[in-house]
Each structure stands twice: as C-alpha cells, then as structure tokens.
C-alpha cells in the first residue's frame, strides 16, 4: 500500500517535470513578451505529433528527435511572433487572447484533419523497462524523460544567465523603455523569446509523446494544464514553473489514487481557483 | 425611422416569414444562427458592455440546461417553471464567480482563467454526477412533434424556431434599453476605466457583479432552450471549453459591445460553417474539423484585419452613421 | 448653543507612508464652503497623495478627513464622490471609446437616473467649458488640453460640493489657462462651488485662489494669501533648485 503510493508519487514527480518544461515555455513567453500563449498546449500537441511521425516513419527515438523538434518549434514560435503576434503586443488583452485562441483552434482542427481523431503514441523498445531502487519501481522512459526535461530546463536557465542574447532578453523584461534606449532590437528579442518558449514546448512534446498518447483534444487539455502549473508556480517565474509542474504531477496521481482517476482534473482546477483568488502571483511569483 | 431600424425590420420580417419557404434543414440552421446570436448577446453584456472577459461562459448554458432538464426529467416540472430555477442557479453561480473574482482583485487574463477553471471544474463534476446521467448523458423524453406545447417546451420544430426568434428579439430590445440606461452607462464607464468610474460615484464592484448576474441568467435561458430543443445533454458539450469559445465567436466577429454584432456574427459564422461542411461532404470526403478550422481562420482574419468586428465596418459602408445607440 | 458649523473640508494631522517613506506627514488645513484653496509644493511634496486620501483611493495611516463634519476615512472612492467630492486625475483618464458627451453623462448620472436630464446637464457643462462642439467625438480623439477640460467637465457634472483639481492647467496655453480660471471663478461666484486645486502654474494659483497651503516633503510649510505665500522665505527655500515661482 505505502510502496504503491510511493511509486505513484514518484511517477507524478517525474511526469510533473515534463509538464514543468512545457509550462516553463509559457512562463518565459509571458515573463518577457507579456503575451499569454493560449495556444500553448496545441503547440505541444503538434510537437507530439512530430515525435510520433519521426518515430513511426523514420524510426527515430523521441529522445534523439528532441533537438530537431525543438528546432522546428523554435522556428514556428519565432515566425508566429514576428509575423502575427508582434502587432498585437500593445493591443488590449482580449484581442491578444482572441488571436491566440484562433491559432489554437486552427492547430487543433488542423491536426484533426491531418491525423484524424485517433490516439497516437510512441512505443520505444525500452517502454516497459523499469529500474528497481530498493522496494521502488521506476519506469525507465519516465526517468529518462524527466532527466531530459531537467537538462533542457537547466540549459535554458543557463542561456538566460550567461549568453548576451539571454541577458538582453532579460533586460527587455525588466525595463522595456531602457532596453529600447540602449538600442536593443526588441522585436527580434521578443521573437527569439517566443521561439525559445516554443522550443521548450517542442522538447516537452517530444518527451510527452513517450508517456501519453496524443489526439486533437490533447492540445486544449495541455493548455489548461500549463496554465494551472504556471499560475500555481507564479506566471513569469522559471522556478515557479518547475515547482508547479511537480506539484500538479503529484497532486494528480494523489487525486487519482485516493479519489477517482477521472476526477484528478477537478482537483487541479480547484487548486487553480484557490491560487487565483488567494495568491494570484503564484507560490514563487513576486507580489507587484 | 432610421435606416438602421428599417434594416432591422427587414431582417426580422425575413426570419418571420422564412418558415413558409424554407425546408427543415434550412430552418434548423436558422435556429442555430439565432441560438448563437442569443447567447452571444448575453455574453456581450458582460464583455462588450462591462468589459469582463468570461471564457467559461458555457457554465451558465450548462447549469441552465441541466437545471431545467433535471427538473423536467425527475420531477415532471414543466420548462416554463424550470427556466426560473435555471436562471436562478446560473445567477447564483455567476455571483459566486464574480464576487470572488472582483473582491479579490482577479483581473484581465487572470479573471478569464478563473472563469475557465470554474467551467472545467463543473464539467468534471457533472461527469461524476450519476443522478444527472454522468458522462452517459441526460436524455429528455421526446414528446409529440406535432403539438405546440410552450408550457412543457415539447413539440414542433416551428415552435422552437419562433421561440428562439422571440428570445433574440427580446434580448436585443433589452440590451438596447440597457445601453440607454444608467446601468448601461455605468458598465461602459467601468469597461473604459475603473478608477475614473469610481471617482464619478460608480460602485465598480456592484456594476461588474450586476453585469455577470444578468449575463449569467440570460445565458441560462439559452441553455434551457438548448436542452429542450436537442433533448440530450452531455457534460462535455454542455460545459466544454469549446462551447465557451463558440459562444464568444459571434459577438467578436460581429463587433464587441455593439447590439448588431452578435446577430451579424452568427449570421456569418453558422452558414459559413454549414456551407463548408456541406461542400466537403459533396466533394465526397468526410473532413471532421474543417468547419472549426474555418472558424479559426475567419476569427484570425477578423482580429487581424477588422479588429473592431464586421458590424462597425459595415455600418460605415452602409452609411448608417456611427452611433448605433442613436439619440 | 450650537457651535460654529464645521468647515466644508477639514484635514488634520494627515499621515501616509509607503514602505517606510513618509509621503505625507502631519498635513492639516481647512476649507470653508465657497472658498478656493490652492495646495502647492515642489514635485514629490505629497500633494496628490493628500488628494488621494481625501478621495478614498488611499486610506490614511493617521489623521482626520472630514466633509461637513462627517469623516470620509474608510469610504471607497465612489462613496466619497457620492458624499459630494468631485475630482480630476493628474494623469487624465478619459473613457476613450465613449463620446465626449457620454463621458460627461456618466458624471451627471451620479445624481439622476434619467438619461435625458443627465444629457441636458452634460451639454450645459460642456458649453461652460467650451467643449460643446466636440461633444460627439470619441474622447480618445481629444488633444491633451481638451482631455483636461473633459476631466473637469465630468467631475463638475456630478454636482460636487467640493471639487478637487489635480493640475488641470498644466500644459495649457496662457489664454486657455485664463479662460479656465475665469470659468472656475464664475462657478465659484455663481454656485458657491468650493475648490481645492493642486497647481504648478502660478499664474492660475495667483489669479484663482483665495488661500494657499504649501507643503514640502509631506510636511506643512505655511499657509496664507497668495501674496503672502510667494514672499515667504520658507516657501522660496523649498522651491530652491526648482524653477522660480
């Protein structure tokens, strides 16, 4: 009983880390561009389809396909920001929302047209391998996916801390006017940020494809999940996204364990409501 | 009489006499058009007038639909009474969401997310509500299709056609009256600038709450219609996120905050979707999602090229002046 | 038997700090009905903070704010307005998508439920402030001086006993300033409207106010007629380094 529970919690933590990576993308985009990407889960679903396609037709392991998918999503994000979203940055919030929702609708139904309503999943050869750590059983895929998520998250944090572009982007987030004054190309930096956020999504999608099946409704579900995670962690906070992902991952398995698996979403939405009302800046977000 | 009134009269006349010429399929499409015009108008009160973005608006459709349907199925209470209960439940839900959101200063995107969270929470709740059918759905006994029983809302499709037409006319007149009332001005002021509104003596909290409650109650009536017209309810389609998006499409495409917007938007979108579905089917392939894909594309086009919506643009083209509220 | 009636506005020992910074520290003054009083001081002196405490935007950390003997502390901005205080914002806040007239109608609806009455009042106020020919324009299309005028019009339409003007003359040309000064004097003379104004334009302060209250760094400096105040060395002191009066 307790061993089983412990196994569940570990599963939740590991899955949560992959969710974190996806949410990290949302958080980074919001933190810099101040646009809430309502098409986030839909983009993740596209990445999952890409991973499925690579695995099915080219026999490419999603772990190896990850850089390619991340690069593809980077281009998608960069292009969308440059070509479409940028002109909405100074418009009212609801206009941005409608823009992104329209993109989400196009992505969901485009994938429905392209891939049909059926579930697509990637079966890797080590899909059923497990590690025994003492009495605990840990899925190999899940462990690998979580480790890869952490690695990508770390890489991204390094990018923002160490590289010139990363620092310039942080400057934009900190003080937009100042960034313009010192001659930063804000439009390009925003596009890069959107691209990087999308690359996170690409990586997360590639990893998720090994853990869950993708079908058209997966997109909106993941969008909501990403929102729950970043709001709970703190919109715009990278650490918050990591923490939020793990929290939601664990709370979902716990809700599934003690209540009914189908009720786990209710649990997450209840947490979202409470956080929005009581601590809208999130657990790790700074109070304005 | 203004040219706008004439235009509106012609439109109304067309809808009134349409059943004499149109077949059952066309009528059913027109019912859908009017349904979306109605709920779009109800949503518009909250967003277009008071500036509060509700993205979980289908919660009120669902609560209204389930309340009236459950009362009818389980207790035999006719729809004409059930609709009061339906509106009451939705108004209560709206006041809870609104009061929590506004009291705790949940604004903008955060408020929108709060409305989604409540709608999704309710959806999953109803999926586990076995007394109301759960995921298996709640079905209304289908009565005789020849009667015109308005009390129980059972009967001929024509009855439903004229009912939703009457609801559309009713809500249009109500909104027009509201826009020319103190409450309407109060909402517009709150939408434009809350601090300035408060400095002019407006209780911002109460203004927003009134908008949510009224919008919720009216939307619930749309839900009652939905339940009795389709005779079946599933949590996923009553409370799903997709439904919330469908509700807001027409007023946005037509023109946010305008009286004609929701009507025009529904007149554009529904036939567009039906036409595309029919066209792809005629070409011999089944393309699930094509309708929504076109909705997505038209929404994108509108928001990019006519951000104010079609109606404000059309109004200028038709030389109908710029003040829809008139004087 | 009955003591002298309380002043229209009584401010006593008003204190407000923001994160340890004492923005307002012991400001006191009183305004009798029918007076025009200017509140002046260098930038950052705490003038707008005083206004915001009167108007219910901030709750003071100490002190009294009373309108006709009734405390305003703890009231929300809308309640303060309904108690009879109209205000303008230094950074104008027009209802951008509403017409100029509709902006003012919202103000007039403070005291009436009838749109026709509110509209009539709005036209009257717009006439008075010279905005009548722009009444159908959307407020967002107005120039800054006109927006300032609109702020005043909206506040006036609420029929306040006390009008708080926060730098409404800033950015106006001298002729426009003179016209607005004349408008306020007429309103004051004809309707007994009481005005407290924050102003940097000394031309307006000198012409309009009967009494001037000077504050600096949140603290009271002195009080007197405009002529007395401009000669007061303490006042000159606190403006040192600022532009000359």
PDB file of C-alpha atoms in Angstrom, chain C residues 28-216:
ATOM      1  CA  UNK C  28      -3.565  69.982   8.274  1.00  0.00           C
ATOM      2  CA  UNK C  29      -5.760  72.608   6.700  1.00  0.00           C
ATOM      3  CA  UNK C  30      -9.396  73.532   6.494  1.00  0.00           C
ATOM      4  CA  UNK C  31     -11.534  74.806   3.663  1.00  0.00           C
ATOM      5  CA  UNK C  32     -14.690  76.803   4.272  1.00  0.00           C
ATOM      6  CA  UNK C  33     -17.653  76.499   1.950  1.00  0.00           C
ATOM      7  CA  UNK C  34     -17.270  78.811  -1.026  1.00  0.00           C
ATOM      8  CA  UNK C  35     -13.502  79.082  -0.795  1.00  0.00           C
ATOM      9  CA  UNK C  36     -10.901  78.401  -3.453  1.00  0.00           C
ATOM     10  CA  UNK C  37      -7.750  76.982  -1.906  1.00  0.00           C
ATOM     11  CA  UNK C  38      -4.545  76.006  -3.697  1.00  0.00           C
ATOM     12  CA  UNK C  39      -2.288  73.243  -2.494  1.00  0.00           C
ATOM     13  CA  UNK C  40       1.219  73.864  -3.773  1.00  0.00           C
ATOM     14  CA  UNK C  41       4.679  72.481  -3.234  1.00  0.00           C
ATOM     15  CA  UNK C  42       7.606  71.105  -5.187  1.00  0.00           C
ATOM     16  CA  UNK C  43       7.385  67.832  -7.077  1.00  0.00           C
ATOM     17  CA  UNK C  44       7.061  64.876  -4.752  1.00  0.00           C
ATOM     18  CA  UNK C  45       5.787  67.045  -1.904  1.00  0.00           C
ATOM     19  CA  UNK C  46       2.823  64.720  -1.372  1.00  0.00           C
ATOM     20  CA  UNK C  47       0.061  66.862  -2.855  1.00  0.00           C
ATOM     21  CA  UNK C  48      -1.523  64.156  -4.965  1.00  0.00           C
ATOM     22  CA  UNK C  49      -1.254  61.718  -2.066  1.00  0.00           C
ATOM     23  CA  UNK C  50      -3.294  64.153   0.034  1.00  0.00           C
ATOM     24  CA  UNK C  51      -5.895  64.272  -2.740  1.00  0.00           C
ATOM     25  CA  UNK C  52      -5.970  60.510  -2.977  1.00  0.00           C
ATOM     26  CA  UNK C  53      -6.590  60.252   0.753  1.00  0.00           C
ATOM     27  CA  UNK C  54      -9.459  62.719   0.552  1.00  0.00           C
ATOM     28  CA  UNK C  55     -10.902  60.899  -2.457  1.00  0.00           C
ATOM     29  CA  UNK C  56     -10.766  57.474  -0.829  1.00  0.00           C
ATOM     30  CA  UNK C  57      -8.078  55.988  -3.042  1.00  0.00           C
ATOM     31  CA  UNK C  58      -5.663  55.557  -0.117  1.00  0.00           C
ATOM     32  CA  UNK C  59      -6.613  55.128   3.471  1.00  0.00           C
ATOM     33  CA  UNK C  60      -4.506  57.444   5.662  1.00  0.00           C
ATOM     34  CA  UNK C  61      -2.253  55.917   8.314  1.00  0.00           C
ATOM     35  CA  UNK C  62      -3.279  58.677  10.662  1.00  0.00           C
ATOM     36  CA  UNK C  63      -5.234  61.901  10.892  1.00  0.00           C
ATOM     37  CA  UNK C  64      -8.702  63.112  10.036  1.00  0.00           C
ATOM     38  CA  UNK C  65     -10.516  63.906   6.811  1.00  0.00           C
ATOM     39  CA  UNK C  66     -13.979  65.348   7.317  1.00  0.00           C
ATOM     40  CA  UNK C  67     -16.547  66.747   4.931  1.00  0.00           C
ATOM     41  CA  UNK C  68     -19.047  68.968   6.750  1.00  0.00           C
ATOM     42  CA  UNK C  69     -18.105  67.255   9.983  1.00  0.00           C
ATOM     43  CA  UNK C  70     -18.526  63.763   8.587  1.00  0.00           C
ATOM     44  CA  UNK C  71     -15.456  61.566   8.377  1.00  0.00           C
ATOM     45  CA  UNK C  72     -14.520  60.380   4.917  1.00  0.00           C
ATOM     46  CA  UNK C  73     -11.994  57.867   6.173  1.00  0.00           C
ATOM     47  CA  UNK C  74     -12.709  54.299   5.190  1.00  0.00           C
ATOM     48  CA  UNK C  75     -15.033  55.308   2.367  1.00  0.00           C
ATOM     49  CA  UNK C  76     -14.395  53.994  -1.135  1.00  0.00           C
ATOM     50  CA  UNK C  77     -13.775  56.496  -3.969  1.00  0.00           C
ATOM     51  CA  UNK C  78     -17.342  56.119  -5.240  1.00  0.00           C
ATOM     52  CA  UNK C  79     -18.733  56.771  -1.773  1.00  0.00           C
ATOM     53  CA  UNK C  80     -16.595  59.879  -1.411  1.00  0.00           C
ATOM     54  CA  UNK C  81     -17.929  61.085  -4.746  1.00  0.00           C
ATOM     55  CA  UNK C  82     -21.486  60.471  -3.629  1.00  0.00           C
ATOM     56  CA  UNK C  83     -20.736  62.353  -0.431  1.00  0.00           C
ATOM     57  CA  UNK C  84     -20.142  65.385  -2.655  1.00  0.00           C
ATOM     58  CA  UNK C  85     -16.480  65.395  -3.676  1.00  0.00           C
ATOM     59  CA  UNK C  86     -15.610  65.555  -7.360  1.00  0.00           C
ATOM     60  CA  UNK C  87     -12.047  65.049  -8.513  1.00  0.00           C
ATOM     61  CA  UNK C  88      -9.889  65.091 -11.599  1.00  0.00           C
ATOM     62  CA  UNK C  89      -6.856  62.951 -12.243  1.00  0.00           C
ATOM     63  CA  UNK C  90      -3.435  64.409 -12.896  1.00  0.00           C
ATOM     64  CA  UNK C  91      -2.901  61.683 -15.493  1.00  0.00           C
ATOM     65  CA  UNK C  92      -6.197  62.073 -17.315  1.00  0.00           C
ATOM     66  CA  UNK C  93      -8.427  59.031 -17.503  1.00  0.00           C
ATOM     67  CA  UNK C  94     -10.987  59.625 -20.233  1.00  0.00           C
ATOM     68  CA  UNK C  95     -13.448  56.906 -21.214  1.00  0.00           C
ATOM     69  CA  UNK C  96     -11.691  56.700 -24.565  1.00  0.00           C
ATOM     70  CA  UNK C  97     -14.273  54.848 -26.620  1.00  0.00           C
ATOM     71  CA  UNK C  98     -17.207  56.908 -25.403  1.00  0.00           C
ATOM     72  CA  UNK C  99     -18.078  60.260 -26.891  1.00  0.00           C
ATOM     73  CA  UNK C 100     -17.196  63.425 -25.038  1.00  0.00           C
ATOM     74  CA  UNK C 101     -20.830  63.916 -24.138  1.00  0.00           C
ATOM     75  CA  UNK C 102     -21.236  60.353 -22.921  1.00  0.00           C
ATOM     76  CA  UNK C 103     -18.209  60.843 -20.685  1.00  0.00           C
ATOM     77  CA  UNK C 104     -19.936  63.738 -19.003  1.00  0.00           C
ATOM     78  CA  UNK C 105     -23.305  61.973 -18.900  1.00  0.00           C
ATOM     79  CA  UNK C 106     -21.682  59.293 -16.737  1.00  0.00           C
ATOM     80  CA  UNK C 107     -20.783  62.041 -14.272  1.00  0.00           C
ATOM     81  CA  UNK C 108     -24.273  63.509 -14.301  1.00  0.00           C
ATOM     82  CA  UNK C 109     -25.790  60.105 -13.614  1.00  0.00           C
ATOM     83  CA  UNK C 110     -24.341  60.418 -10.126  1.00  0.00           C
ATOM     84  CA  UNK C 111     -27.422  62.407  -9.088  1.00  0.00           C
ATOM     85  CA  UNK C 112     -30.089  61.384 -11.594  1.00  0.00           C
ATOM     86  CA  UNK C 113     -31.401  58.160 -13.085  1.00  0.00           C
ATOM     87  CA  UNK C 114     -32.860  59.904 -16.115  1.00  0.00           C
ATOM     88  CA  UNK C 115     -30.715  59.910 -19.196  1.00  0.00           C
ATOM     89  CA  UNK C 116     -32.428  62.970 -20.651  1.00  0.00           C
ATOM     90  CA  UNK C 117     -31.714  65.010 -17.521  1.00  0.00           C
ATOM     91  CA  UNK C 118     -28.144  63.763 -17.419  1.00  0.00           C
ATOM     92  CA  UNK C 119     -27.701  64.671 -21.067  1.00  0.00           C
ATOM     93  CA  UNK C 120     -29.063  68.158 -20.547  1.00  0.00           C
ATOM     94  CA  UNK C 121     -26.692  68.682 -17.634  1.00  0.00           C
ATOM     95  CA  UNK C 122     -23.815  67.307 -19.695  1.00  0.00           C
ATOM     96  CA  UNK C 123     -24.487  69.790 -22.508  1.00  0.00           C
ATOM     97  CA  UNK C 124     -24.649  72.636 -20.047  1.00  0.00           C
ATOM     98  CA  UNK C 125     -21.301  71.690 -18.545  1.00  0.00           C
ATOM     99  CA  UNK C 126     -19.731  71.156 -21.964  1.00  0.00           C
ATOM    100  CA  UNK C 127     -20.963  74.596 -23.047  1.00  0.00           C
ATOM    101  CA  UNK C 128     -19.457  76.107 -19.960  1.00  0.00           C
ATOM    102  CA  UNK C 129     -16.065  74.525 -20.626  1.00  0.00           C
ATOM    103  CA  UNK C 130     -16.070  75.197 -24.356  1.00  0.00           C
ATOM    104  CA  UNK C 131     -16.235  71.572 -25.415  1.00  0.00           C
ATOM    105  CA  UNK C 132     -19.735  71.753 -26.859  1.00  0.00           C
ATOM    106  CA  UNK C 133     -18.716  71.489 -30.497  1.00  0.00           C
ATOM    107  CA  UNK C 134     -16.650  68.378 -29.770  1.00  0.00           C
ATOM    108  CA  UNK C 135     -19.313  66.548 -27.855  1.00  0.00           C
ATOM    109  CA  UNK C 136     -19.847  63.813 -30.436  1.00  0.00           C
ATOM    110  CA  UNK C 137     -16.178  62.966 -30.875  1.00  0.00           C
ATOM    111  CA  UNK C 138     -14.792  59.928 -29.124  1.00  0.00           C
ATOM    112  CA  UNK C 139     -12.859  61.077 -26.094  1.00  0.00           C
ATOM    113  CA  UNK C 140      -9.702  59.357 -27.290  1.00  0.00           C
ATOM    114  CA  UNK C 141      -9.525  61.784 -30.226  1.00  0.00           C
ATOM    115  CA  UNK C 142      -9.170  64.840 -27.957  1.00  0.00           C
ATOM    116  CA  UNK C 143      -5.924  66.760 -27.503  1.00  0.00           C
ATOM    117  CA  UNK C 144      -4.379  66.842 -24.038  1.00  0.00           C
ATOM    118  CA  UNK C 145      -5.747  70.284 -23.059  1.00  0.00           C
ATOM    119  CA  UNK C 146      -9.202  69.152 -24.135  1.00  0.00           C
ATOM    120  CA  UNK C 147      -8.816  65.957 -22.149  1.00  0.00           C
ATOM    121  CA  UNK C 148      -8.004  68.026 -19.088  1.00  0.00           C
ATOM    122  CA  UNK C 149     -11.133  70.032 -19.764  1.00  0.00           C
ATOM    123  CA  UNK C 150     -13.111  66.833 -20.062  1.00  0.00           C
ATOM    124  CA  UNK C 151     -11.819  65.675 -16.676  1.00  0.00           C
ATOM    125  CA  UNK C 152     -13.161  68.878 -15.173  1.00  0.00           C
ATOM    126  CA  UNK C 153     -16.449  68.582 -17.049  1.00  0.00           C
ATOM    127  CA  UNK C 154     -17.038  65.057 -15.812  1.00  0.00           C
ATOM    128  CA  UNK C 155     -16.300  65.979 -12.226  1.00  0.00           C
ATOM    129  CA  UNK C 156     -18.475  69.091 -12.438  1.00  0.00           C
ATOM    130  CA  UNK C 157     -21.354  67.088 -13.841  1.00  0.00           C
ATOM    131  CA  UNK C 158     -21.536  65.126 -10.591  1.00  0.00           C
ATOM    132  CA  UNK C 159     -22.609  68.427  -8.952  1.00  0.00           C
ATOM    133  CA  UNK C 160     -19.986  68.292  -6.219  1.00  0.00           C
ATOM    134  CA  UNK C 161     -19.888  70.478  -3.131  1.00  0.00           C
ATOM    135  CA  UNK C 162     -16.133  70.256  -3.263  1.00  0.00           C
ATOM    136  CA  UNK C 163     -14.080  69.990  -6.421  1.00  0.00           C
ATOM    137  CA  UNK C 164     -10.523  68.643  -6.285  1.00  0.00           C
ATOM    138  CA  UNK C 165      -8.482  69.734  -9.295  1.00  0.00           C
ATOM    139  CA  UNK C 166      -5.173  67.963  -9.807  1.00  0.00           C
ATOM    140  CA  UNK C 167      -3.003  70.051 -12.162  1.00  0.00           C
ATOM    141  CA  UNK C 168      -5.696  70.739 -14.717  1.00  0.00           C
ATOM    142  CA  UNK C 169      -3.882  73.794 -16.094  1.00  0.00           C
ATOM    143  CA  UNK C 170      -0.585  72.038 -16.764  1.00  0.00           C
ATOM    144  CA  UNK C 171       0.108  72.027 -20.484  1.00  0.00           C
ATOM    145  CA  UNK C 172      -2.489  74.673 -21.270  1.00  0.00           C
ATOM    146  CA  UNK C 173      -1.587  77.795 -23.211  1.00  0.00           C
ATOM    147  CA  UNK C 174      -1.797  81.048 -21.206  1.00  0.00           C
ATOM    148  CA  UNK C 175      -5.007  82.072 -22.957  1.00  0.00           C
ATOM    149  CA  UNK C 176      -6.565  78.711 -22.186  1.00  0.00           C
ATOM    150  CA  UNK C 177      -5.418  78.961 -18.596  1.00  0.00           C
ATOM    151  CA  UNK C 178      -7.032  82.368 -18.273  1.00  0.00           C
ATOM    152  CA  UNK C 179     -10.264  81.080 -19.725  1.00  0.00           C
ATOM    153  CA  UNK C 180     -10.351  78.148 -17.352  1.00  0.00           C
ATOM    154  CA  UNK C 181      -9.535  80.372 -14.394  1.00  0.00           C
ATOM    155  CA  UNK C 182     -12.409  82.592 -15.420  1.00  0.00           C
ATOM    156  CA  UNK C 183     -14.722  79.590 -15.625  1.00  0.00           C
ATOM    157  CA  UNK C 184     -13.841  78.442 -12.124  1.00  0.00           C
ATOM    158  CA  UNK C 185     -14.246  81.928 -10.710  1.00  0.00           C
ATOM    159  CA  UNK C 186     -17.659  82.201 -12.285  1.00  0.00           C
ATOM    160  CA  UNK C 187     -18.702  78.809 -10.957  1.00  0.00           C
ATOM    161  CA  UNK C 188     -17.432  79.755  -7.543  1.00  0.00           C
ATOM    162  CA  UNK C 189     -19.226  83.099  -7.631  1.00  0.00           C
ATOM    163  CA  UNK C 190     -22.496  81.876  -9.079  1.00  0.00           C
ATOM    164  CA  UNK C 191     -22.926  78.465  -7.478  1.00  0.00           C
ATOM    165  CA  UNK C 192     -20.714  78.742  -4.428  1.00  0.00           C
ATOM    166  CA  UNK C 193     -18.629  75.792  -5.586  1.00  0.00           C
ATOM    167  CA  UNK C 194     -15.713  75.122  -3.285  1.00  0.00           C
ATOM    168  CA  UNK C 195     -12.439  74.231  -5.000  1.00  0.00           C
ATOM    169  CA  UNK C 196      -9.150  72.792  -3.809  1.00  0.00           C
ATOM    170  CA  UNK C 197      -6.550  72.752  -6.528  1.00  0.00           C
ATOM    171  CA  UNK C 198      -3.088  71.345  -6.911  1.00  0.00           C
ATOM    172  CA  UNK C 199      -1.289  73.533  -9.377  1.00  0.00           C
ATOM    173  CA  UNK C 200       2.169  74.357 -10.621  1.00  0.00           C
ATOM    174  CA  UNK C 201       1.021  77.128 -12.916  1.00  0.00           C
ATOM    175  CA  UNK C 202       1.458  80.066 -10.551  1.00  0.00           C
ATOM    176  CA  UNK C 203      -0.412  82.363 -12.916  1.00  0.00           C
ATOM    177  CA  UNK C 204      -3.503  80.288 -12.190  1.00  0.00           C
ATOM    178  CA  UNK C 205      -2.807  79.958  -8.471  1.00  0.00           C
ATOM    179  CA  UNK C 206      -2.419  83.701  -8.055  1.00  0.00           C
ATOM    180  CA  UNK C 207      -5.493  84.539 -10.069  1.00  0.00           C
ATOM    181  CA  UNK C 208      -7.784  81.905  -8.672  1.00  0.00           C
ATOM    182  CA  UNK C 209      -7.072  81.035  -5.081  1.00  0.00           C
ATOM    183  CA  UNK C 210      -8.040  82.977  -2.021  1.00  0.00           C
ATOM    184  CA  UNK C 211      -5.729  80.963   0.182  1.00  0.00           C
ATOM    185  CA  UNK C 212      -2.641  78.845  -0.484  1.00  0.00           C
ATOM    186  CA  UNK C 213      -1.373  75.878   1.526  1.00  0.00           C
ATOM    187  CA  UNK C 214       2.267  74.986   0.930  1.00  0.00           C
ATOM    188  CA  UNK C 215       3.675  71.569   1.703  1.00  0.00           C
ATOM    189  CA  UNK C 216       7.110  70.090   1.158  1.00  0.00           C
TER     190      UNK C 216
END
